[in-house]
PDB file of N, CA and C in Angstrom:
ATOM      1  N   ASN A   1     -14.752   9.915  -9.373  1.00  0.00           N
ATOM      2  CA  ASN A   1     -14.227   9.013 -10.787  1.00  0.00           C
ATOM      3  C   ASN A   1     -12.590   8.571  -9.997  1.00  0.00           C
ATOM      4  N   MET A   2     -12.725   7.265  -9.970  1.00  0.00           N
ATOM      5  CA  MET A   2     -11.028   6.599  -9.286  1.00  0.00           C
ATOM      6  C   MET A   2     -10.683   5.610 -10.024  1.00  0.00           C
ATOM      7  N   LEU A   3      -9.420   5.697 -10.214  1.00  0.00           N
ATOM      8  CA  LEU A   3      -9.108   4.450 -10.979  1.00  0.00           C
ATOM      9  C   LEU A   3      -9.190   2.784 -10.475  1.00  0.00           C
ATOM     10  N   THR A   4     -10.037   1.758 -11.068  1.00  0.00           N
ATOM     11  CA  THR A   4     -10.306   0.734 -10.459  1.00  0.00           C
ATOM     12  C   THR A   4      -9.079  -0.206 -10.834  1.00  0.00           C
ATOM     13  N   PRO A   5      -8.683  -0.767  -9.962  1.00  0.00           N
ATOM     14  CA  PRO A   5      -7.520  -2.052 -10.811  1.00  0.00           C
ATOM     15  C   PRO A   5      -8.364  -3.160 -11.101  1.00  0.00           C
ATOM     16  N   ILE A   6      -7.829  -3.907 -11.651  1.00  0.00           N
ATOM     17  CA  ILE A   6      -8.339  -5.367 -12.155  1.00  0.00           C
ATOM     18  C   ILE A   6      -7.926  -6.370 -11.119  1.00  0.00           C
ATOM     19  N   LYS A   7      -9.090  -7.719 -11.146  1.00  0.00           N
ATOM     20  CA  LYS A   7      -8.711  -8.404 -10.564  1.00  0.00           C
ATOM     21  C   LYS A   7      -7.695  -8.924  -9.466  1.00  0.00           C
ATOM     22  N   LEU A   8      -6.786  -9.492  -9.069  1.00  0.00           N
ATOM     23  CA  LEU A   8      -5.821  -9.313  -7.597  1.00  0.00           C
ATOM     24  C   LEU A   8      -5.133  -8.465  -7.104  1.00  0.00           C
ATOM     25  N   LYS A   9      -5.313  -6.701  -7.995  1.00  0.00           N
ATOM     26  CA  LYS A   9      -5.091  -5.921  -7.519  1.00  0.00           C
ATOM     27  C   LYS A   9      -5.141  -4.778  -6.618  1.00  0.00           C
ATOM     28  N   VAL A  10      -4.535  -4.160  -5.858  1.00  0.00           N
ATOM     29  CA  VAL A  10      -5.150  -3.072  -4.898  1.00  0.00           C
ATOM     30  C   VAL A  10      -4.594  -1.803  -4.749  1.00  0.00           C
ATOM     31  N   LEU A  11      -5.224  -0.979  -5.072  1.00  0.00           N
ATOM     32  CA  LEU A  11      -4.312   0.736  -5.262  1.00  0.00           C
ATOM     33  C   LEU A  11      -4.342   1.162  -3.714  1.00  0.00           C
ATOM     34  N   VAL A  12      -3.052   1.614  -3.690  1.00  0.00           N
ATOM     35  CA  VAL A  12      -3.340   2.259  -2.025  1.00  0.00           C
ATOM     36  C   VAL A  12      -2.722   3.527  -2.277  1.00  0.00           C
ATOM     37  N   LYS A  13      -2.841   4.710  -1.248  1.00  0.00           N
ATOM     38  CA  LYS A  13      -2.328   6.124  -1.407  1.00  0.00           C
ATOM     39  C   LYS A  13      -1.736   5.448   0.028  1.00  0.00           C
ATOM     40  N   SER A  14      -0.208   6.117  -0.165  1.00  0.00           N
ATOM     41  CA  SER A  14       0.727   5.738   1.338  1.00  0.00           C
ATOM     42  C   SER A  14       0.831   7.145   1.766  1.00  0.00           C
ATOM     43  N   ASP A  15       0.447   6.835   2.861  1.00  0.00           N
ATOM     44  CA  ASP A  15       0.728   8.246   3.505  1.00  0.00           C
ATOM     45  C   ASP A  15       2.336   9.037   3.906  1.00  0.00           C
ATOM     46  N   GLY A  16       2.889   8.170   3.073  1.00  0.00           N
ATOM     47  CA  GLY A  16       4.569   8.558   3.067  1.00  0.00           C
ATOM     48  C   GLY A  16       5.588   8.312   4.665  1.00  0.00           C
ATOM     49  N   LYS A  17       4.680   7.307   5.321  1.00  0.00           N
ATOM     50  CA  LYS A  17       5.814   7.101   6.524  1.00  0.00           C
ATOM     51  C   LYS A  17       5.871   5.622   6.938  1.00  0.00           C
ATOM     52  N   ILE A  18       7.490   6.016   7.507  1.00  0.00           N
ATOM     53  CA  ILE A  18       7.679   4.155   7.431  1.00  0.00           C
ATOM     54  C   ILE A  18       7.702   4.186   9.013  1.00  0.00           C
ATOM     55  N   ILE A  19       7.245   2.583   9.132  1.00  0.00           N
ATOM     56  CA  ILE A  19       7.175   2.244  10.197  1.00  0.00           C
ATOM     57  C   ILE A  19       8.567   1.962  11.018  1.00  0.00           C
ATOM     58  N   LYS A  20       8.688   2.005  12.022  1.00  0.00           N
ATOM     59  CA  LYS A  20       9.999   2.110  12.948  1.00  0.00           C
ATOM     60  C   LYS A  20       9.855   0.239  13.342  1.00  0.00           C
ATOM     61  N   SER A  21      11.140  -0.189  13.109  1.00  0.00           N
ATOM     62  CA  SER A  21      11.355  -1.607  13.809  1.00  0.00           C
ATOM     63  C   SER A  21      11.234  -1.271  15.688  1.00  0.00           C
ATOM     64  N   GLU A  22      11.213  -3.081  15.981  1.00  0.00           N
ATOM     65  CA  GLU A  22      10.407  -2.946  17.295  1.00  0.00           C
ATOM     66  C   GLU A  22      11.647  -2.193  18.060  1.00  0.00           C
ATOM     67  N   ALA A  23      12.904  -2.258  17.776  1.00  0.00           N
ATOM     68  CA  ALA A  23      13.812  -1.838  18.210  1.00  0.00           C
ATOM     69  C   ALA A  23      13.876   0.181  18.354  1.00  0.00           C
ATOM     70  N   GLY A  24      12.482   0.332  17.389  1.00  0.00           N
ATOM     71  CA  GLY A  24      12.890   2.208  17.390  1.00  0.00           C
ATOM     72  C   GLY A  24      13.592   2.316  16.149  1.00  0.00           C
ATOM     73  N   ILE A  25      14.258   1.447  15.599  1.00  0.00           N
ATOM     74  CA  ILE A  25      15.042   1.813  14.140  1.00  0.00           C
ATOM     75  C   ILE A  25      14.078   2.407  13.325  1.00  0.00           C
ATOM     76  N   ILE A  26      14.342   3.497  12.422  1.00  0.00           N
ATOM     77  CA  ILE A  26      13.499   3.703  11.352  1.00  0.00           C
ATOM     78  C   ILE A  26      14.577   3.487  10.342  1.00  0.00           C
ATOM     79  N   HIS A  27      14.545   3.216   9.533  1.00  0.00           N
ATOM     80  CA  HIS A  27      14.970   2.666   8.053  1.00  0.00           C
ATOM     81  C   HIS A  27      14.837   3.975   7.178  1.00  0.00           C
ATOM     82  N   LYS A  28      16.116   4.264   6.255  1.00  0.00           N
ATOM     83  CA  LYS A  28      15.708   5.151   5.414  1.00  0.00           C
ATOM     84  C   LYS A  28      14.767   4.967   4.487  1.00  0.00           C
ATOM     85  N   GLU A  29      14.397   5.770   4.102  1.00  0.00           N
ATOM     86  CA  GLU A  29      12.828   6.162   3.236  1.00  0.00           C
ATOM     87  C   GLU A  29      13.196   5.263   2.027  1.00  0.00           C
ATOM     88  N   SER A  30      14.275   4.750   1.658  1.00  0.00           N
ATOM     89  CA  SER A  30      14.413   4.283   0.097  1.00  0.00           C
ATOM     90  C   SER A  30      14.713   2.937   0.646  1.00  0.00           C
ATOM     91  N   ALA A  31      15.282   2.554   2.005  1.00  0.00           N
ATOM     92  CA  ALA A  31      15.703   1.237   2.256  1.00  0.00           C
ATOM     93  C   ALA A  31      14.980   0.335   1.551  1.00  0.00           C
ATOM     94  N   GLU A  32      15.874  -0.820   0.795  1.00  0.00           N
ATOM     95  CA  GLU A  32      15.353  -1.883   0.755  1.00  0.00           C
ATOM     96  C   GLU A  32      14.570  -2.729   2.213  1.00  0.00           C
ATOM     97  N   GLY A  33      13.509  -2.884   2.110  1.00  0.00           N
ATOM     98  CA  GLY A  33      13.439  -3.882   3.404  1.00  0.00           C
ATOM     99  C   GLY A  33      12.076  -3.212   4.695  1.00  0.00           C
ATOM    100  N   ALA A  34      12.808  -1.351   4.259  1.00  0.00           N
ATOM    101  CA  ALA A  34      11.935  -0.541   5.157  1.00  0.00           C
ATOM    102  C   ALA A  34       9.987  -0.589   4.936  1.00  0.00           C
ATOM    103  N   LEU A  35       9.419  -0.826   5.750  1.00  0.00           N
ATOM    104  CA  LEU A  35       8.348  -0.867   5.817  1.00  0.00           C
ATOM    105  C   LEU A  35       7.348   0.577   5.680  1.00  0.00           C
ATOM    106  N   ARG A  36       6.386   0.558   4.978  1.00  0.00           N
ATOM    107  CA  ARG A  36       5.971   1.746   4.748  1.00  0.00           C
ATOM    108  C   ARG A  36       3.800   1.711   5.076  1.00  0.00           C
ATOM    109  N   ARG A  37       2.964   2.468   5.374  1.00  0.00           N
ATOM    110  CA  ARG A  37       1.824   2.261   5.643  1.00  0.00           C
ATOM    111  C   ARG A  37       1.015   3.183   4.479  1.00  0.00           C
ATOM    112  N   GLY A  38      -0.213   2.542   4.395  1.00  0.00           N
ATOM    113  CA  GLY A  38      -0.927   3.530   3.216  1.00  0.00           C
ATOM    114  C   GLY A  38      -2.670   2.738   3.614  1.00  0.00           C
ATOM    115  N   THR A  39      -3.298   3.520   2.710  1.00  0.00           N
ATOM    116  CA  THR A  39      -4.534   3.282   2.645  1.00  0.00           C
ATOM    117  C   THR A  39      -5.490   2.581   1.648  1.00  0.00           C
ATOM    118  N   VAL A  40      -5.999   1.752   1.376  1.00  0.00           N
ATOM    119  CA  VAL A  40      -6.642   0.893   0.348  1.00  0.00           C
ATOM    120  C   VAL A  40      -7.875   1.828  -0.081  1.00  0.00           C
ATOM    121  N   VAL A  41      -7.831   2.064  -1.524  1.00  0.00           N
ATOM    122  CA  VAL A  41      -8.796   3.075  -2.421  1.00  0.00           C
ATOM    123  C   VAL A  41      -9.080   2.423  -3.149  1.00  0.00           C
ATOM    124  N   ALA A  42      -8.840   1.561  -3.823  1.00  0.00           N
ATOM    125  CA  ALA A  42      -9.385   0.591  -4.672  1.00  0.00           C
ATOM    126  C   ALA A  42      -8.697  -1.020  -4.579  1.00  0.00           C
ATOM    127  N   VAL A  43      -9.741  -1.770  -4.765  1.00  0.00           N
ATOM    128  CA  VAL A  43      -9.765  -2.821  -4.896  1.00  0.00           C
ATOM    129  C   VAL A  43      -9.800  -3.701  -6.296  1.00  0.00           C
ATOM    130  N   GLY A  44      -9.327  -4.841  -7.078  1.00  0.00           N
ATOM    131  CA  GLY A  44      -9.743  -5.543  -7.795  1.00  0.00           C
ATOM    132  C   GLY A  44     -11.145  -6.480  -7.702  1.00  0.00           C
ATOM    133  N   SER A  45     -11.610  -6.913  -8.602  1.00  0.00           N
ATOM    134  CA  SER A  45     -12.846  -7.734  -8.453  1.00  0.00           C
ATOM    135  C   SER A  45     -12.494  -9.103  -7.608  1.00  0.00           C
ATOM    136  N   LYS A  46     -11.280  -9.649  -7.684  1.00  0.00           N
ATOM    137  CA  LYS A  46     -10.656 -10.699  -7.612  1.00  0.00           C
ATOM    138  C   LYS A  46     -10.017 -10.796  -6.008  1.00  0.00           C
ATOM    139  N   VAL A  47      -9.879  -9.619  -5.637  1.00  0.00           N
ATOM    140  CA  VAL A  47      -9.177  -9.277  -3.759  1.00  0.00           C
ATOM    141  C   VAL A  47     -10.223  -9.953  -2.920  1.00  0.00           C
ATOM    142  N   LYS A  48      -9.928 -10.974  -2.096  1.00  0.00           N
ATOM    143  CA  LYS A  48     -10.586 -11.528  -0.981  1.00  0.00           C
ATOM    144  C   LYS A  48     -10.334 -10.747   0.547  1.00  0.00           C
ATOM    145  N   GLU A  49      -9.522 -10.634   0.640  1.00  0.00           N
ATOM    146  CA  GLU A  49      -8.893 -10.115   1.934  1.00  0.00           C
ATOM    147  C   GLU A  49      -8.704  -8.591   2.514  1.00  0.00           C
ATOM    148  N   LEU A  50      -8.992  -7.426   1.380  1.00  0.00           N
ATOM    149  CA  LEU A  50      -8.818  -6.117   1.820  1.00  0.00           C
ATOM    150  C   LEU A  50     -10.212  -5.530   1.304  1.00  0.00           C
ATOM    151  N   LYS A  51     -10.243  -4.532   1.846  1.00  0.00           N
ATOM    152  CA  LYS A  51     -11.411  -3.620   1.625  1.00  0.00           C
ATOM    153  C   LYS A  51     -10.967  -2.421   1.082  1.00  0.00           C
ATOM    154  N   VAL A  52     -11.725  -1.318   0.807  1.00  0.00           N
ATOM    155  CA  VAL A  52     -11.585  -0.036   0.970  1.00  0.00           C
ATOM    156  C   VAL A  52     -11.372   0.682   1.964  1.00  0.00           C
ATOM    157  N   GLY A  53     -10.539   1.606   2.536  1.00  0.00           N
ATOM    158  CA  GLY A  53     -10.480   2.057   3.845  1.00  0.00           C
ATOM    159  C   GLY A  53      -9.773   1.086   4.892  1.00  0.00           C
ATOM    160  N   ASP A  54      -9.226   0.286   4.375  1.00  0.00           N
ATOM    161  CA  ASP A  54      -8.057  -0.880   5.140  1.00  0.00           C
ATOM    162  C   ASP A  54      -6.699   0.198   5.476  1.00  0.00           C
ATOM    163  N   ARG A  55      -6.170   0.014   6.400  1.00  0.00           N
ATOM    164  CA  ARG A  55      -4.924   0.822   6.363  1.00  0.00           C
ATOM    165  C   ARG A  55      -3.837  -0.774   6.426  1.00  0.00           C
ATOM    166  N   VAL A  56      -2.718  -0.400   5.727  1.00  0.00           N
ATOM    167  CA  VAL A  56      -2.005  -1.640   5.670  1.00  0.00           C
ATOM    168  C   VAL A  56      -0.577  -1.331   5.410  1.00  0.00           C
ATOM    169  N   CYS A  57       0.322  -2.363   5.521  1.00  0.00           N
ATOM    170  CA  CYS A  57       1.778  -1.936   5.806  1.00  0.00           C
ATOM    171  C   CYS A  57       2.024  -2.811   4.328  1.00  0.00           C
ATOM    172  N   PHE A  58       2.835  -2.509   3.570  1.00  0.00           N
ATOM    173  CA  PHE A  58       4.085  -2.954   2.372  1.00  0.00           C
ATOM    174  C   PHE A  58       4.991  -2.448   2.342  1.00  0.00           C
ATOM    175  N   LEU A  59       6.128  -3.634   1.881  1.00  0.00           N
ATOM    176  CA  LEU A  59       7.650  -3.072   1.367  1.00  0.00           C
ATOM    177  C   LEU A  59       7.471  -1.938   0.683  1.00  0.00           C
ATOM    178  N   VAL A  60       8.335  -0.882   0.868  1.00  0.00           N
ATOM    179  CA  VAL A  60       8.748   0.399  -0.031  1.00  0.00           C
ATOM    180  C   VAL A  60       9.261  -0.111  -1.124  1.00  0.00           C
ATOM    181  N   GLN A  61       9.668  -0.909  -1.642  1.00  0.00           N
ATOM    182  CA  GLN A  61      10.208  -1.307  -2.792  1.00  0.00           C
ATOM    183  C   GLN A  61       9.263  -2.268  -3.750  1.00  0.00           C
ATOM    184  N   ASP A  62       7.755  -2.754  -2.907  1.00  0.00           N
ATOM    185  CA  ASP A  62       7.297  -3.202  -3.855  1.00  0.00           C
ATOM    186  C   ASP A  62       6.016  -2.454  -4.256  1.00  0.00           C
ATOM    187  N   GLY A  63       5.093  -2.808  -5.297  1.00  0.00           N
ATOM    188  CA  GLY A  63       4.301  -1.938  -6.131  1.00  0.00           C
ATOM    189  C   GLY A  63       4.730  -1.351  -6.971  1.00  0.00           C
ATOM    190  N   TYR A  64       3.760  -0.778  -7.621  1.00  0.00           N
ATOM    191  CA  TYR A  64       4.442   0.046  -8.831  1.00  0.00           C
ATOM    192  C   TYR A  64       3.995   1.531  -9.010  1.00  0.00           C
ATOM    193  N   PRO A  65       4.032   2.102  -8.808  1.00  0.00           N
ATOM    194  CA  PRO A  65       4.017   3.612  -8.852  1.00  0.00           C
ATOM    195  C   PRO A  65       3.123   3.853  -9.818  1.00  0.00           C
ATOM    196  N   VAL A  66       2.071   4.706  -9.344  1.00  0.00           N
ATOM    197  CA  VAL A  66       0.797   5.218 -10.071  1.00  0.00           C
ATOM    198  C   VAL A  66       0.777   6.420 -10.099  1.00  0.00           C
ATOM    199  N   LYS A  67       0.519   7.481 -10.800  1.00  0.00           N
ATOM    200  CA  LYS A  67       0.044   8.993 -10.843  1.00  0.00           C
ATOM    201  C   LYS A  67      -1.378   9.088 -11.513  1.00  0.00           C
ATOM    202  N   TYR A  68      -2.296   9.463 -10.632  1.00  0.00           N
ATOM    203  CA  TYR A  68      -3.828   9.715 -11.449  1.00  0.00           C
ATOM    204  C   TYR A  68      -4.421  10.744 -10.863  1.00  0.00           C
ATOM    205  N   GLU A  69      -4.638  11.827 -11.861  1.00  0.00           N
ATOM    206  CA  GLU A  69      -5.326  13.190 -11.257  1.00  0.00           C
ATOM    207  C   GLU A  69      -4.332  13.800 -10.256  1.00  0.00           C
ATOM    208  N   GLY A  70      -2.813  13.867 -10.549  1.00  0.00           N
ATOM    209  CA  GLY A  70      -2.613  14.590  -9.681  1.00  0.00           C
ATOM    210  C   GLY A  70      -1.805  13.800  -8.952  1.00  0.00           C
ATOM    211  N   GLU A  71      -2.611  12.843  -8.202  1.00  0.00           N
ATOM    212  CA  GLU A  71      -2.177  11.972  -6.743  1.00  0.00           C
ATOM    213  C   GLU A  71      -1.180  10.536  -6.813  1.00  0.00           C
ATOM    214  N   ASP A  72      -0.090  10.969  -6.486  1.00  0.00           N
ATOM    215  CA  ASP A  72       0.175   9.386  -5.998  1.00  0.00           C
ATOM    216  C   ASP A  72      -0.243   8.197  -5.260  1.00  0.00           C
ATOM    217  N   TYR A  73      -0.404   6.848  -6.115  1.00  0.00           N
ATOM    218  CA  TYR A  73      -0.651   5.933  -5.665  1.00  0.00           C
ATOM    219  C   TYR A  73       0.063   4.901  -5.728  1.00  0.00           C
ATOM    220  N   LYS A  74       0.419   3.628  -5.178  1.00  0.00           N
ATOM    221  CA  LYS A  74       0.739   2.321  -5.530  1.00  0.00           C
ATOM    222  C   LYS A  74       0.163   1.221  -5.941  1.00  0.00           C
ATOM    223  N   LEU A  75       0.222   0.674  -7.030  1.00  0.00           N
ATOM    224  CA  LEU A  75      -0.631  -0.267  -7.149  1.00  0.00           C
ATOM    225  C   LEU A  75       0.289  -1.662  -6.868  1.00  0.00           C
ATOM    226  N   PHE A  76      -0.714  -2.657  -6.282  1.00  0.00           N
ATOM    227  CA  PHE A  76      -0.153  -4.026  -5.609  1.00  0.00           C
ATOM    228  C   PHE A  76      -1.051  -5.142  -5.978  1.00  0.00           C
ATOM    229  N   TYR A  77      -0.410  -6.643  -5.925  1.00  0.00           N
ATOM    230  CA  TYR A  77      -0.975  -7.519  -6.270  1.00  0.00           C
ATOM    231  C   TYR A  77      -1.187  -7.779  -4.711  1.00  0.00           C
ATOM    232  N   GLU A  78      -2.716  -8.296  -4.440  1.00  0.00           N
ATOM    233  CA  GLU A  78      -3.217  -8.259  -3.025  1.00  0.00           C
ATOM    234  C   GLU A  78      -1.883  -9.063  -2.150  1.00  0.00           C
ATOM    235  N   THR A  79      -1.824 -10.077  -2.950  1.00  0.00           N
ATOM    236  CA  THR A  79      -0.187 -10.957  -2.167  1.00  0.00           C
ATOM    237  C   THR A  79       1.136  -9.891  -1.614  1.00  0.00           C
ATOM    238  N   GLU A  80       0.975  -9.005  -2.117  1.00  0.00           N
ATOM    239  CA  GLU A  80       2.113  -8.167  -1.886  1.00  0.00           C
ATOM    240  C   GLU A  80       2.155  -7.379  -0.397  1.00  0.00           C
ATOM    241  N   ILE A  81       0.978  -7.239  -0.239  1.00  0.00           N
ATOM    242  CA  ILE A  81       0.375  -6.282   1.521  1.00  0.00           C
ATOM    243  C   ILE A  81       0.982  -7.280   2.208  1.00  0.00           C
ATOM    244  N   LEU A  82       1.696  -6.773   3.336  1.00  0.00           N
ATOM    245  CA  LEU A  82       2.306  -7.883   4.202  1.00  0.00           C
ATOM    246  C   LEU A  82       1.214  -7.714   5.638  1.00  0.00           C
ATOM    247  N   GLY A  83       0.208  -7.108   5.416  1.00  0.00           N
ATOM    248  CA  GLY A  83      -0.850  -6.949   6.525  1.00  0.00           C
ATOM    249  C   GLY A  83      -1.584  -5.812   6.835  1.00  0.00           C
ATOM    250  N   LEU A  84      -2.304  -6.172   7.477  1.00  0.00           N
ATOM    251  CA  LEU A  84      -3.450  -5.011   7.954  1.00  0.00           C
ATOM    252  C   LEU A  84      -2.989  -4.028   9.349  1.00  0.00           C
ATOM    253  N   LEU A  85      -3.005  -2.841   9.545  1.00  0.00           N
ATOM    254  CA  LEU A  85      -2.563  -2.296  10.415  1.00  0.00           C
ATOM    255  C   LEU A  85      -4.100  -1.895  11.382  1.00  0.00           C
ATOM    256  N   ASN A  86      -3.487  -2.047  12.769  1.00  0.00           N
ATOM    257  CA  ASN A  86      -4.869  -1.480  14.061  1.00  0.00           C
ATOM    258  C   ASN A  86      -4.039  -0.605  14.334  1.00  0.00           C
ATOM    259  N   GLU A  87      -4.808   0.614  14.276  1.00  0.00           N
ATOM    260  CA  GLU A  87      -4.298   1.753  14.511  1.00  0.00           C
ATOM    261  C   GLU A  87      -5.137   2.410  15.671  1.00  0.00           C
ATOM    262  N   GLU A  88      -5.662   2.177  16.954  1.00  0.00           N
ATOM    263  CA  GLU A  88      -6.320   2.578  17.595  1.00  0.00           C
ATOM    264  C   GLU A  88      -6.283   3.474  18.609  1.00  0.00           C
TER     265      GLU A  88
END
């Protein structure tokens, strides 16, 4: 039983990790502009470029925090997701 976003929304489970800058600098977790990564767990019916299971990056200040069945998620508009991560 999963919360299903509507239209252009995407539900992401953050892994809590901050992405380092190219220079290897790690921003404070709450710093505006810091990148965080997570996994798409549900998508709305109008989402075109993302699917469940995609690994994505997003700005720490974007999205709306959601607590569902004891778990923490973030709800985004598809356009707030900055990109897909290739972590092979």
